[in-house]
């Protein structure tokens, strides 16, 4: 049994699901009834048994998975690249050719899941064999590897050479066809596991990922890493978590799923990838009118944009133009302080920690203190809780009050706004952009203009001596998109 | 020399346990006073395992109880599952021929692109790569605007600040650093760097919350954390994953207080940002979860995993409601994102392709070829006009 080091184990973990799937496919490809029809293929003067053409593989894939040509070719390439199928003609070129080029299935002995990672010793023996056979005429990079290995594992070199000689001797006693097949198999294996410089390295992977299983092997890391062992604490937490989950209120699937259908339907006209956008998608036509017409400080918004405010209160508030309009409406209703309070709370929640006490103080003076200039109506219980929290102001101290005002606006002012003349007139005046006529010569690019960087806006503000703090609704980036 | 006797079944030291232990056999562990050897370490392991055990409890009984509860939970979840998503979607029109092409190719990274994020101005992006380079581009013109060289390799996480004035990034340095973007050509961006987050393992993902002042991070050390940018202070930490956390996403909800994370323990956890509690947990994937993304309404989220499937989980129904998979898709999904309406799910895979799924019907509408190596990141632009994919072939592509 080979002793696996941690890194081997870790990487193989990531690859295993893919390899298992690929191997399953390969096995079904070799099924005597439903698989690819294998026949003898002629290679120069020898006849290789159990081979197939590239076209065979291609057609089988299309039929089996009902996929397009491009996808079938893609999957076929993967099999060749990972060494499950190897070419007989031009063996150094690991690609799938959709013609009558001969290919063969790699023996499971050399599959990635069984013999990975390839051992240095095996590679040394392989190169030694080649060296002996070709009397020192190895390919450049193989020569380099050979010399490097010779240096690195010098102490076992006698063993390497002896093994190489033994294997060469044994293979001489085989039939020529068998010998060629075995050589091809071995060569294919090494082309995948020791790719020549310049070709893609399939074994390339990201940084090592760890799970509880891989860590079990090393005792030391147990103690060092708190979450590495499933101890009593871990299970107790799980039990508690599961108990709470059991008690949760759930909603019927039919209701939840219907809501997706409704949501997708409602937003489809607003989804440029699904339905295009007017006047045109800037990425496709190189015309940025769409962005200009929808920027944050436009005076006449588009119809789609204004319609979107009616989807939910959140939509209205997250659009700076929408918020401005809503504020105008609230001013008419003499309840603008609600929105201002909400904005001030957002500022506290998302602003710099050092400024929180100061901001909270301001909020109290302006909105919550008895007789405040912009007093907001909060119920006594929430007010009490909030005032209690003021003794030690923190980021979330205004959350309850903010929530109360938010829902007040949502239930009361927002529906009335949507029914108001202000909104209806805006909707009537709103622009429906004309579709940009497609250019007669589509392959000639329009000039792509650059836009001022959002960072520029802050630079200017900094130069004016103002603070650098910019929240999304302070619209600093508004100047950047104005063109 | 200290001799400790332990029952090798319950692992409690015999002094506290011998009356209850029915077995005759006891093993001895000898602790040497001058150096630590395997026996001591093993002792610590078992002691740690047994800490917190009440009378009559063992690891095995706790594990069994947990499994029973899990089973009951699955039963409860199944009770309200009265219809499948594709059934509900039968009445909707199928999507027609779907054509998306590469509209821009951003070349400039010298090594694998690992992560990218859009700026709120809908055209700028930030991308990070294996060689430590973080580049800010105007994707529309394909011009590079800023470049930073991080002191570490494998910068797996990067994010654009909501104001557009800074970027955050991190990776094998175990930190998340914020770089304010200066337009002064002579200024070295690295000089103004601010170290914000500190983890004990690699940084896998980072995201600004609604402002430039707070950052949410996930790490290979199994935790997520919320940080204050100004002071670098840890505001909240989130424990519950039992392996590397690979991805996180903030909920687009009204109250803006939750986020979802996915990790190598095959779990997707939903967290409350204020209390640090794990409010919901889903475990149906068969392998590492590489990416998590909320459905635009905030009622559900999608995941992409190494088991070659993407799944949709509903938060109100508290269960998995859809699986997006195909027999011909062998490799794992590294990154997922929804189109603006939530009808389409774009998923980048380790077999160099991007598959586009019809979220409601559960079918694949297109497969996009073009990248010459793994697709590591896929993100839709803020106004939904395009999506960007980053790949190990050193390029980024804008598709529309």
mmCIF file of C-alpha atoms in Angstrom, chain A residues 42 101 108 164 199 211 265 323-324 394 423 460 470:
data_model
loop_
_atom_site.group_PDB
_atom_site.id
_atom_site.type_symbol
_atom_site.label_atom_id
_atom_site.label_comp_id
_atom_site.label_asym_id
_atom_site.label_seq_id
_atom_site.Cartn_x
_atom_site.Cartn_y
_atom_site.Cartn_z
ATOM 1 C CA UNK A 42 -3.633 -0.727 -39.421
ATOM 2 C CA UNK A 101 -7.360 8.588 -37.097
ATOM 3 C CA UNK A 108 -7.127 0.901 -16.299
ATOM 4 C CA UNK A 164 14.941 -0.659 -17.349
ATOM 5 C CA UNK A 199 1.492 22.177 -23.322
ATOM 6 C CA UNK A 211 -11.449 18.784 5.270
ATOM 7 C CA UNK A 265 -42.094 37.441 -15.271
ATOM 8 C CA UNK A 323 -35.727 58.482 -3.720
ATOM 9 C CA UNK A 324 -35.607 62.127 -4.764
ATOM 10 C CA UNK A 394 -23.146 51.147 18.534
ATOM 11 C CA UNK A 423 -45.971 59.520 -9.866
ATOM 12 C CA UNK A 460 -11.960 66.258 -6.463
ATOM 13 C CA UNK A 470 -18.808 58.311 0.423
#
